[in-house]
Amino acid sequence: MFENLSERLSGVFDRLTKQGALSPEDVKSALREVRVALLEADVSLEVARDFIKAVEKKATGASVTKSVTPGQQVVKIVHDELVGVLTGDEDPGRLKIDNPPAPILMVGLQGSGKTTTTAKLAKRLKEREGKKVLMASLDTNRPAAMEQLAILGAQIGVDTLPIVKGEDAIAIAKRAKTQASFGGYDVYMLDTAGRLHIDAELIAQAAAVRDVANPRETLLVVDGLTGQDAVNVAEEFDDKIGVSGVVLTRMDGDGRGGAALSMRAVTGKPIRFVGLGEKMDAIEEFHAERIAGRILGMGDIVSLVEKA
Amino acid sequence: ARLVGRGEAAAPRRVLDDEMLESLEELLITADMGVDTSVRVAANLAEGRYGRRVSTREIKEALAAEIAAIMEPVARPLPLYPVTPQVVLVVGVNGSGKTTTIGKLASQFRAAGKSVVIAAGDTFRAAAVEQLQIWGERAGVPVLTAPEGSDPASLAFDALTKAQAEGADLLMIDTAGRLQNRADLMEELAKIVRVLKKKDPEAPHNTLLVLDATTGQNAISQVKTFRQMADVSGLVMTKLDGTAKGGVLVALADTFGLPIHAIGVGEQIDDLAPFDPEEFAAALVGLDA
Ligand SMILES: Nc1nc2c(ncn2[C@@H]2O[C@H](COP(=O)(O)OP(=O)(O)OP(=O)(O)O)[C@@H](O)[C@H]2O)c(=O)[nH]1
Ligand SMILES: Nc1nc2c(ncn2[C@@H]2O[C@H](COP(=O)(O)OP(=O)(O)OP(=O)(O)O)[C@@H](O)[C@H]2O)c(=O)[nH]1
Ligand SMILES: [Mg+2]
Ligand SMILES: [Mg+2]
């Protein structure tokens, strides 16, 4: 199996030594390899398809100079387009956490990393921006979910809303809002129970929580190892709850992270952060170049292309 | 010409040509079967049918039959041995559903009249022990714990000692989630296995790798590494109640041939079902049951 796109393309272009412009046929055969590379990186099929179309336009007729091989030229075009899509057209700016108390709603599938990410972000906001943060678990579903957030809060020195047994998610959200106002918090974070995007009842509950809190940010927390289902998840959560940004977790794994492209392409919302481990500091801002290189299976792509 | 389109009226028949073959491949790819496996399975299907007129339903049924045939040999329930205690170690990446699956399995074994003990081997994650204790209560099974941060291998050792003394039928050991590229954490797992073998050279009798159906092609790397480091004996796939189809299992069956013992279809205690190759294949190709 091919390890990365460059190797794939060198196979395709071995036959082609000519200089000049990339012909439509060259581009077509190269893009077949690009498509496979994207799919193997778990980019959702329809996203890969649209992406290939965009690249095809840009690559056809592109000139190949003496200093580059046709393969490298295509890699560069693909890479630049990937970075472009992953970055988006406008700078999303900083998280919208002005107007205290600013609510942040965390949503996502079961086990995607919401609770851990809630605590990591709270720690970050506290340490880097000097914010006073309150965290509340609205997860009345998973055993010991509230205790999990409370323990993390104690570890990082961030307050958690006291646990009241028997309250539903909406009541907890209201209490968090009140507590955040009266307690002088800058930010309050609502960690929700994991839910399937097709679970109408739980999705409606999340929408009701949203209507109570009017979150400034609604972050969709997605496992970076997600496969083709990423499009369904992104579409449904964005459609039914409305997300303002994405956090990709488990990017410390050896997955290719194609879900990043799917998420970005489907929601058009910025990928804000990347989770890189279980520890409370293991979170970073999103860097489009890094993910692009990873999706293509070539970490060193930037230097490779610069040489070209 | 998308084969995935719904609601064909009078089941029109079309010639099975390259275009149709490609849309079949794509249908499989969107189910996470991976490019190689999808191309191969679609090509097998085309053999003898290429150029003939077929309806969408026919072709999907044939595809499902092809996949079910691949999956048939790996659809095997968790084997029970005439040893006590039978030690079942449960491993997997973070958040895949290990702890929940242990709760569900424990409940099933209890219902079958077995005496079960659970060891809370995730001594790392916040409230992992509390979570498992609640599952233990639900299943009516005692949970052995150790303080947060303590060595999971020594807990496993103590738990086996205790399960032996009590004459329990089964000991299920939960472990912390770990990504397979973390050599240090994988070594910790290997140590748990080594320590168990000191008490019982045959233990663990089963090592279950819990996979999340939402996961894409990385599941292959998960199986490869976990098998190397912890001698995985079988798989459980969770979260098949969502829209993810878990098609990577087809590639896994092909490559590793590990049995698939059960699937998770929800968060409740009864949401664990046997792996049914036909149902799985039908869902994978989008055939209504
Ligand atoms: N390796 C790694 N593990 C992570 C990361 N983020 C979260 N985890 C782990 O993933 C598992 C699940 O994380 P949680 O925060 O409990 O996920 P959740 O979305 O709150 O889960 P539910 O509330 O059950 O839906 C835990 O073992 C976390 O430690 C990450 O970026 N990298
Ligand atoms: N929808 C659905 N959710 C599931 C299923 N199995 C587990 N879950 C949920 O997935 C989340 C993670 O499950 P856990 O059992 O905590 O996973 P884990 O592998 O023990 O996680 P760590 O110990 O943090 O690595 C929880 O919210 C579970 O309720 C399933 O089959 N379907
Ligand atoms: Mg949670
Ligand atoms: Mg667990």
XYZ file of C-alpha atoms and ligand atoms in Angstrom:
663
model
C 0.000 0.000 0.000
C 1.078 3.518 -0.686
C 2.156 5.466 2.327
C 1.537 8.934 1.040
C 0.289 10.945 -1.832
C 3.719 11.818 -3.147
C 4.544 8.136 -3.620
C 1.221 7.503 -5.271
C 1.691 10.335 -7.658
C 5.245 9.480 -8.525
C 3.815 6.164 -9.699
C 1.313 7.916 -11.917
C 3.781 10.375 -13.321
C 6.699 8.055 -13.869
C 5.543 7.705 -17.408
C 5.374 11.429 -17.902
C 8.636 13.217 -18.219
C 7.478 16.068 -20.350
C 7.585 19.634 -19.185
C 5.048 22.298 -19.900
C 1.481 22.338 -18.739
C -0.493 19.568 -17.049
C -2.884 18.108 -19.574
C -6.451 17.247 -18.606
C -5.554 13.548 -18.869
C -2.521 13.914 -16.600
C -4.647 15.703 -14.079
C -7.418 13.122 -14.242
C -5.139 10.205 -13.606
C -3.367 12.049 -10.814
C -6.634 12.996 -9.175
C -7.756 9.393 -9.104
C -4.834 8.792 -6.768
C -5.651 11.887 -4.744
C -9.192 10.634 -4.307
C -7.969 7.307 -2.953
C -5.553 9.056 -0.622
C -8.350 11.225 0.776
C -10.698 8.286 1.230
C -8.018 6.289 2.982
C -7.568 9.252 5.290
C -11.307 8.970 6.136
C -12.429 12.077 4.291
C -16.142 11.554 3.638
C -16.859 10.513 0.074
C -19.009 13.476 -0.938
C -16.532 15.897 0.563
C -13.693 14.179 -1.279
C -15.670 14.365 -4.496
C -16.271 18.113 -4.227
C -12.704 18.668 -3.240
C -11.411 16.801 -6.280
C -13.607 18.892 -8.552
C -12.166 22.095 -7.152
C -8.626 20.811 -7.534
C -9.232 19.609 -11.062
C -10.109 23.117 -12.172
C -7.002 24.551 -10.579
C -4.629 21.873 -11.793
C -5.641 21.614 -15.410
C -3.319 23.713 -17.466
C -1.094 24.560 -14.520
C 2.455 24.926 -15.714
C 5.155 22.518 -14.718
C 8.561 24.100 -14.738
C 11.925 22.381 -14.972
C 12.403 22.521 -11.241
C 9.336 20.470 -10.352
C 7.961 17.140 -11.401
C 4.311 16.950 -12.425
C 3.710 14.903 -9.283
C 5.072 17.584 -7.009
C 3.093 20.192 -8.850
C -0.136 18.298 -8.214
C 0.808 17.673 -4.594
C 1.322 21.381 -4.148
C -2.015 22.267 -5.686
C -3.803 19.631 -3.587
C -2.030 20.728 -0.452
C -2.796 24.404 -0.987
C -6.432 23.662 -1.668
C -6.632 21.495 1.462
C -5.137 24.235 3.573
C -7.543 26.662 1.952
C -10.625 24.639 2.779
C -9.403 23.851 6.289
C -8.631 27.504 6.982
C -11.797 28.939 5.470
C -12.300 32.345 3.958
C -12.466 34.481 7.011
C -10.486 34.596 10.190
C -12.833 33.313 12.889
C -11.103 35.503 15.456
C -11.027 34.535 19.092
C -13.670 32.585 20.955
C -16.627 34.861 21.660
C -16.453 35.064 25.388
C -16.962 38.753 25.989
C -20.129 39.969 27.827
C -19.830 37.977 31.027
C -21.098 35.500 31.808
C -20.511 34.067 28.325
C -22.005 30.605 27.858
C -20.160 27.907 25.921
C -22.167 24.827 24.987
C -20.335 21.557 24.335
C -22.067 18.924 22.211
C -21.208 15.724 20.366
C -21.563 11.982 20.065
C -21.013 9.615 22.967
C -17.419 9.342 24.067
C -16.097 11.970 21.664
C -14.298 13.821 24.441
C -16.720 16.566 25.523
C -16.125 16.376 29.262
C -12.353 16.211 28.934
C -12.344 19.057 26.406
C -14.621 21.167 28.607
C -12.083 20.946 31.398
C -9.109 21.517 29.097
C -10.696 24.653 27.675
C -11.704 25.913 31.094
C -8.127 25.539 32.252
C -6.874 27.341 29.187
C -9.296 30.231 29.587
C -8.392 30.542 33.229
C -4.649 30.414 32.749
C -4.204 32.243 29.471
C -6.941 34.803 29.656
C -7.444 35.117 33.381
C -11.108 34.204 33.079
C -13.210 33.067 35.974
C -14.914 29.951 34.663
C -17.799 27.840 35.907
C -18.349 24.355 34.503
C -21.658 22.514 34.704
C -22.419 18.938 33.726
C -25.819 18.506 32.136
C -25.179 14.793 31.689
C -27.893 13.026 33.664
C -27.435 9.987 31.495
C -23.980 8.475 31.716
C -23.034 6.959 35.057
C -20.738 9.236 37.083
C -20.545 11.846 34.314
C -21.102 14.670 36.795
C -18.504 13.284 39.169
C -16.051 13.103 36.268
C -16.391 16.824 35.566
C -16.283 17.655 39.282
C -13.035 15.716 39.704
C -11.487 17.431 36.694
C -12.628 20.800 38.035
C -10.908 20.129 41.346
C -7.746 19.050 39.498
C -7.514 22.233 37.463
C -8.889 24.588 40.087
C -12.041 25.555 38.203
C -15.432 25.696 39.905
C -18.153 23.247 38.981
C -21.840 23.753 39.552
C -22.877 21.749 42.638
C -24.545 18.484 41.717
C -28.258 18.298 42.503
C -29.661 14.830 41.966
C -32.879 14.506 40.019
C -32.641 17.722 37.993
C -32.976 17.511 34.236
C -30.553 19.056 31.765
C -32.643 22.156 31.211
C -33.036 22.857 34.919
C -29.294 22.468 35.359
C -28.620 24.863 32.482
C -30.875 27.453 34.132
C -29.167 27.001 37.460
C -25.763 27.335 35.804
C -26.845 30.560 34.151
C -28.080 32.028 37.432
C -25.018 30.873 39.316
C -22.726 32.304 36.644
C -24.436 35.696 36.817
C -24.557 35.976 40.577
C -21.178 34.378 41.105
C -19.409 36.880 38.865
C -18.125 34.356 36.379
C -16.754 35.454 33.011
C -17.592 32.221 31.261
C -19.804 29.253 32.011
C -19.384 26.005 30.162
C -22.181 23.511 29.688
C -20.965 19.946 29.229
C -23.776 17.856 27.806
C -24.443 14.129 27.622
C -23.268 12.354 24.506
C -26.034 11.921 21.956
C -26.500 10.430 18.545
C -27.332 12.915 15.815
C -30.357 10.776 14.931
C -31.719 10.634 18.469
C -34.559 13.109 17.982
C -35.432 13.334 21.649
C -31.928 14.056 22.880
C -31.223 16.438 20.019
C -34.379 18.358 20.923
C -33.173 18.464 24.500
C -29.864 19.986 23.403
C -31.758 22.561 21.351
C -33.843 23.401 24.426
C -30.670 23.859 26.466
C -29.365 26.136 23.735
C -32.527 28.227 23.969
C -32.105 28.592 27.706
C -28.449 29.559 27.609
C -28.100 31.359 24.265
C -24.521 30.177 23.985
C -21.915 32.512 22.525
C -20.101 29.437 21.282
C -21.482 25.983 20.591
C -18.577 23.628 20.083
C -19.064 20.292 18.382
C -16.547 17.850 19.836
C -15.591 15.206 17.305
C -13.307 12.217 17.540
C -10.419 12.757 15.117
C -10.558 9.060 14.247
C -14.089 9.371 12.841
C -14.706 7.804 9.477
C -17.295 8.383 6.788
C -20.050 9.158 9.301
C -18.481 12.562 9.970
C -20.705 14.208 7.351
C -23.902 12.912 8.942
C -22.805 14.018 12.382
C -21.746 17.465 11.219
C -24.880 18.032 9.170
C -27.316 17.013 11.865
C -25.692 18.776 14.788
C -25.254 21.943 12.793
C -28.752 21.800 11.418
C -30.605 20.953 14.630
C -28.516 22.677 17.273
C -26.296 25.036 15.330
C -22.580 24.847 15.976
C -20.139 27.746 15.945
C -16.950 25.728 15.967
C -15.428 22.262 16.055
C -12.929 20.573 18.363
C -11.134 17.499 17.051
C -9.975 15.120 19.759
C -7.585 12.166 19.805
C -5.331 13.779 17.277
C -2.476 12.338 19.338
C -3.353 9.047 17.674
C -2.032 7.853 14.351
C -5.271 8.490 12.473
C -5.054 10.527 9.299
C -7.690 12.968 10.501
C -9.724 13.225 7.324
C -12.735 14.045 9.500
C -11.243 17.524 9.826
C -11.881 18.204 6.155
C -15.365 16.699 6.318
C -16.297 18.798 9.330
C -15.006 21.979 7.837
C -16.543 21.358 4.434
C -19.959 20.426 5.776
C -20.409 23.017 8.515
C -18.239 25.807 7.146
C -17.419 26.434 10.792
C -13.869 26.842 12.049
C -12.019 24.004 13.686
C -10.978 25.746 16.858
C -8.904 23.267 18.789
C -7.235 19.921 18.536
C -7.108 17.506 21.475
C -3.745 15.791 21.826
C -4.072 13.585 24.861
C -5.877 12.886 28.072
C -3.998 15.346 30.231
C -5.479 18.736 30.934
C -2.837 20.608 28.939
C -3.139 18.401 25.881
C -5.013 20.834 23.680
C -3.774 23.133 20.948
C -5.111 25.616 18.513
C -5.869 24.194 15.103
C -3.200 24.490 12.393
C -4.456 23.833 8.897
C -1.000 23.011 7.476
C -0.347 20.303 10.015
C -3.640 18.587 9.352
C -3.287 18.940 5.598
C 0.110 17.229 5.676
C -1.327 14.518 7.849
C -4.326 13.844 5.631
C -1.992 13.443 2.696
C 0.222 11.186 4.760
C 3.194 13.481 4.510
C 4.133 15.513 7.526
C 6.988 17.212 5.733
C 4.887 18.397 2.851
C 5.489 22.059 3.387
C 9.244 21.716 3.099
C 8.869 19.352 0.183
C 6.741 21.803 -1.699
C 8.950 24.726 -0.824
C 11.891 22.943 -2.366
C 9.908 22.580 -5.561
C -26.573 7.460 -11.521
C -26.262 7.124 -7.768
C -27.077 3.713 -6.541
C -27.695 5.025 -3.083
C -30.773 6.902 -4.286
C -33.912 5.769 -2.521
C -37.363 4.769 -3.643
C -36.882 3.324 -7.123
C -40.374 2.919 -8.493
C -40.891 -0.238 -10.547
C -37.398 -1.569 -9.892
C -35.952 -0.620 -13.264
C -33.136 -2.811 -14.447
C -29.874 -1.401 -15.649
C -26.850 -2.880 -17.258
C -24.111 -3.571 -14.740
C -21.362 -1.476 -16.279
C -18.300 0.381 -15.021
C -20.334 3.295 -13.857
C -22.607 1.115 -11.805
C -19.656 -0.791 -10.435
C -18.120 2.456 -9.317
C -21.247 3.556 -7.533
C -21.319 0.188 -5.783
C -17.755 0.733 -4.652
C -18.713 4.138 -3.378
C -21.660 2.775 -1.459
C -19.274 0.445 0.353
C -16.703 3.167 0.895
C -19.291 5.377 2.598
C -19.887 2.489 4.997
C -16.193 2.662 6.026
C -15.207 -0.504 4.229
C -12.071 1.180 2.917
C -11.052 1.572 -0.709
C -9.228 -1.731 -1.227
C -11.896 -3.923 0.313
C -14.718 -2.046 -1.393
C -13.126 -2.395 -4.810
C -12.464 -6.073 -4.252
C -15.933 -6.915 -2.968
C -17.596 -4.976 -5.777
C -15.391 -6.717 -8.343
C -16.273 -10.154 -6.941
C -19.887 -9.253 -7.256
C -19.516 -8.159 -10.861
C -18.070 -11.523 -11.819
C -20.618 -13.313 -13.917
C -22.984 -10.373 -13.743
C -21.069 -7.782 -15.706
C -23.036 -6.583 -18.724
C -26.267 -8.160 -17.496
C -29.344 -6.207 -16.581
C -29.965 -6.001 -12.868
C -32.212 -4.030 -10.527
C -30.861 -2.023 -7.639
C -32.523 -4.294 -5.141
C -31.053 -7.403 -6.743
C -27.597 -5.979 -6.783
C -27.794 -4.795 -3.202
C -29.002 -8.186 -2.103
C -26.157 -9.866 -3.902
C -23.719 -7.444 -2.338
C -25.156 -8.095 1.109
C -24.859 -11.840 0.540
C -21.231 -11.402 -0.497
C -20.459 -9.439 2.670
C -22.448 -11.755 4.930
C -20.394 -14.648 3.565
C -17.179 -12.872 4.539
C -18.537 -12.151 8.009
C -20.109 -15.528 8.715
C -16.933 -17.218 9.994
C -16.174 -14.439 12.489
C -19.643 -14.186 14.013
C -19.026 -16.132 17.206
C -20.257 -15.431 20.727
C -17.775 -15.043 23.544
C -16.687 -18.605 24.290
C -17.199 -19.888 27.820
C -14.611 -22.349 29.079
C -14.884 -24.901 31.857
C -12.335 -22.970 33.924
C -12.983 -20.781 36.908
C -12.457 -17.991 37.012
C -12.430 -17.294 33.305
C -10.578 -14.016 32.966
C -11.865 -11.526 30.402
C -9.655 -8.495 29.802
C -11.287 -5.576 28.026
C -9.114 -3.145 26.068
C -9.426 -0.375 23.504
C -8.843 3.247 22.648
C -10.366 6.075 24.672
C -14.114 6.345 24.780
C -14.810 3.313 22.605
C -17.276 1.852 25.093
C -15.239 -0.570 27.217
C -16.760 0.215 30.575
C -20.323 0.211 29.272
C -19.752 -3.071 27.446
C -18.453 -4.674 30.637
C -21.632 -3.607 32.418
C -23.773 -5.093 29.671
C -21.777 -8.344 29.473
C -21.781 -8.763 33.237
C -25.538 -8.435 33.221
C -25.873 -11.089 30.515
C -23.609 -13.506 32.369
C -25.511 -12.918 35.572
C -28.749 -13.672 33.767
C -27.154 -16.900 32.569
C -26.532 -17.831 36.188
C -22.813 -17.113 36.314
C -21.082 -15.517 39.258
C -19.143 -12.519 37.995
C -16.542 -10.210 39.501
C -15.441 -6.950 37.853
C -12.077 -5.277 38.388
C -11.896 -1.521 37.861
C -8.561 -1.488 36.082
C -8.951 2.084 34.821
C -7.137 3.756 37.661
C -6.394 6.791 35.507
C -9.479 8.533 34.154
C -11.523 10.793 36.392
C -14.529 8.931 37.838
C -13.820 5.803 35.797
C -14.158 3.732 38.960
C -17.410 5.406 40.001
C -18.805 4.819 36.529
C -17.978 1.121 36.671
C -19.340 0.816 40.203
C -22.703 2.041 38.960
C -22.606 -0.512 36.172
C -21.741 -3.154 38.760
C -24.807 -2.202 40.789
C -27.005 -2.318 37.725
C -25.719 -5.748 36.793
C -25.741 -6.985 40.369
C -22.028 -7.750 40.323
C -19.281 -6.772 42.805
C -16.629 -4.331 41.583
C -13.087 -4.504 42.944
C -11.325 -1.161 42.987
C -7.958 0.382 43.693
C -7.101 4.020 44.419
C -6.749 6.453 41.524
C -3.249 6.429 40.114
C -2.361 2.980 41.423
C -0.855 0.256 39.256
C -3.544 -1.483 37.204
C -1.431 -4.636 36.961
C -1.353 -5.086 40.700
C -5.096 -4.505 40.883
C -5.561 -7.177 38.210
C -3.388 -9.555 40.225
C -5.312 -8.919 43.434
C -8.605 -9.242 41.630
C -7.655 -12.614 40.185
C -6.494 -13.805 43.596
C -9.810 -12.782 45.053
C -11.897 -14.215 42.219
C -10.056 -17.529 42.616
C -10.614 -17.564 46.371
C -14.290 -16.823 45.931
C -14.692 -19.384 43.177
C -16.162 -16.853 40.756
C -17.030 -18.071 37.271
C -15.857 -14.947 35.503
C -13.519 -12.072 36.192
C -13.936 -9.086 33.880
C -11.147 -6.529 33.936
C -11.758 -2.965 32.702
C -8.751 -0.994 31.513
C -8.097 2.660 30.820
C -8.556 3.811 27.242
C -5.301 4.138 25.337
C -4.342 4.994 21.797
C -2.364 2.242 20.155
C 0.529 4.493 19.182
C 1.309 5.200 22.830
C 4.076 2.662 23.397
C 4.251 3.334 27.141
C 0.546 2.710 27.648
C 0.612 -0.368 25.432
C 3.454 -1.697 27.545
C 1.317 -1.124 30.635
C -1.274 -3.391 29.031
C 1.313 -6.048 28.257
C 2.318 -5.891 31.913
C -1.253 -6.544 33.044
C -1.261 -9.665 30.875
C 2.119 -10.809 32.226
C 1.055 -10.340 35.816
C -2.196 -12.248 35.293
C -0.213 -15.151 33.857
C 1.759 -15.432 37.082
C -1.445 -16.457 38.816
C -2.883 -18.437 35.941
C -0.758 -19.208 32.903
C -3.903 -19.450 30.775
C -5.172 -16.000 31.791
C -6.544 -13.846 30.343
C -8.723 -16.419 28.627
C -10.251 -13.728 26.476
C -9.006 -10.300 25.560
C -11.751 -8.223 24.029
C -10.917 -5.240 21.907
C -13.783 -2.749 21.909
C -14.090 -0.766 18.676
C -16.286 2.279 18.083
C -18.363 1.968 14.904
C -17.810 5.641 14.162
C -14.102 4.997 13.705
C -12.794 4.915 10.179
C -9.741 3.179 8.798
C -7.745 3.682 12.000
C -9.552 0.651 13.423
C -7.186 -1.501 11.364
C -4.168 -0.026 13.099
C -5.963 -0.459 16.442
C -6.476 -4.170 15.890
C -2.937 -4.662 14.636
C -1.269 -3.073 17.639
C -3.613 -4.267 20.360
C -3.285 -7.784 19.010
C 0.481 -7.558 19.164
C 0.634 -6.133 22.665
C -2.318 -7.798 24.358
C -3.077 -10.863 22.276
C -6.623 -9.832 21.421
C -8.931 -12.837 21.094
C -12.119 -11.140 19.953
C -13.855 -7.919 19.027
C -16.908 -6.008 20.168
C -18.176 -3.127 18.070
C -20.180 -0.444 19.857
C -22.405 2.426 18.746
C -23.980 0.581 15.836
C -27.244 2.251 16.827
C -26.027 5.386 15.054
C -25.685 5.900 11.310
C -22.122 4.609 11.127
C -22.111 1.205 9.484
C -18.864 -0.192 10.861
C -17.770 -1.403 7.444
C -14.176 -1.555 8.609
C -15.159 -4.857 10.222
C -15.193 -6.405 6.757
C -11.569 -5.497 6.158
C -10.765 -6.676 9.677
C -12.479 -10.020 9.161
C -10.503 -10.465 5.987
C -7.161 -9.490 7.436
C -7.241 -10.823 10.980
C -10.148 -13.237 11.167
C -10.772 -12.371 14.806
C -14.210 -13.356 16.072
C -16.768 -10.618 16.592
C -18.534 -11.473 19.815
C -21.162 -8.790 20.159
C -22.298 -5.351 19.101
C -23.371 -2.369 21.165
C -26.636 -0.812 20.088
C -27.308 1.749 22.784
C -26.414 3.000 26.232
C -28.767 0.825 28.264
C -27.818 -2.410 29.970
C -29.667 -4.604 27.470
C -28.248 -2.849 24.423
C -25.764 -5.567 23.573
C -26.631 -7.956 20.778
C -24.973 -10.911 19.101
C -23.217 -10.049 15.872
C -25.526 -11.092 13.051
C -23.688 -11.148 9.699
C -26.841 -10.896 7.624
C -28.291 -7.959 9.505
C -24.917 -6.267 9.486
C -24.502 -6.746 5.750
C -28.032 -5.577 4.978
C -27.533 -2.398 7.008
C -24.156 -1.849 5.405
C -25.492 -1.807 1.848
C -28.639 0.069 2.866
C -31.206 -2.703 2.459
C -34.224 -2.364 4.676
C -34.594 -5.476 6.730
N -5.844 10.272 23.652
C -6.806 11.168 23.847
N -7.830 10.867 24.629
C -8.786 11.796 24.810
C -8.753 13.064 24.197
N -9.854 13.745 24.580
C -10.549 12.913 25.402
N -9.907 11.736 25.549
C -10.313 10.539 26.289
O -11.469 10.016 25.669
C -12.296 9.378 26.629
C -13.681 9.954 26.555
O -13.613 11.318 26.946
P -14.807 12.081 27.644
O -14.374 13.477 27.867
O -15.313 11.305 28.799
O -15.872 12.024 26.457
P -17.365 12.544 26.461
O -17.628 13.050 25.103
O -17.593 13.464 27.588
O -18.146 11.177 26.682
P -19.699 11.010 27.056
O -20.006 12.035 28.076
O -19.807 9.610 27.520
O -20.436 11.227 25.771
C -11.613 9.561 27.949
O -10.830 8.413 28.202
C -10.712 10.760 27.724
O -9.586 10.736 28.565
C -7.639 13.364 23.343
O -7.517 14.431 22.745
N -6.701 12.377 23.205
N -25.098 5.046 21.403
C -24.260 4.213 22.029
N -23.453 4.707 22.991
C -22.614 3.851 23.608
C -22.536 2.483 23.281
N -21.591 1.917 24.069
C -21.120 2.897 24.862
N -21.725 4.073 24.604
C -21.492 5.404 25.199
O -20.198 5.821 24.854
C -19.636 6.623 25.884
C -18.295 6.052 26.273
O -18.499 4.771 26.845
P -17.536 4.158 27.954
O -18.044 2.809 28.287
O -17.316 5.122 29.032
O -16.222 4.033 27.077
P -14.774 3.600 27.562
O -14.150 2.887 26.435
O -14.862 2.887 28.853
O -14.093 5.029 27.760
P -12.702 5.357 28.498
O -12.651 4.490 29.693
O -12.795 6.803 28.792
O -11.636 5.053 27.503
C -20.660 6.609 26.996
O -21.444 7.786 26.894
C -21.509 5.403 26.717
O -22.830 5.539 27.211
C -23.397 1.992 22.225
O -23.378 0.825 21.839
N -24.219 2.910 21.644
Mg -19.053 13.437 29.064
Mg -13.896 3.201 30.645
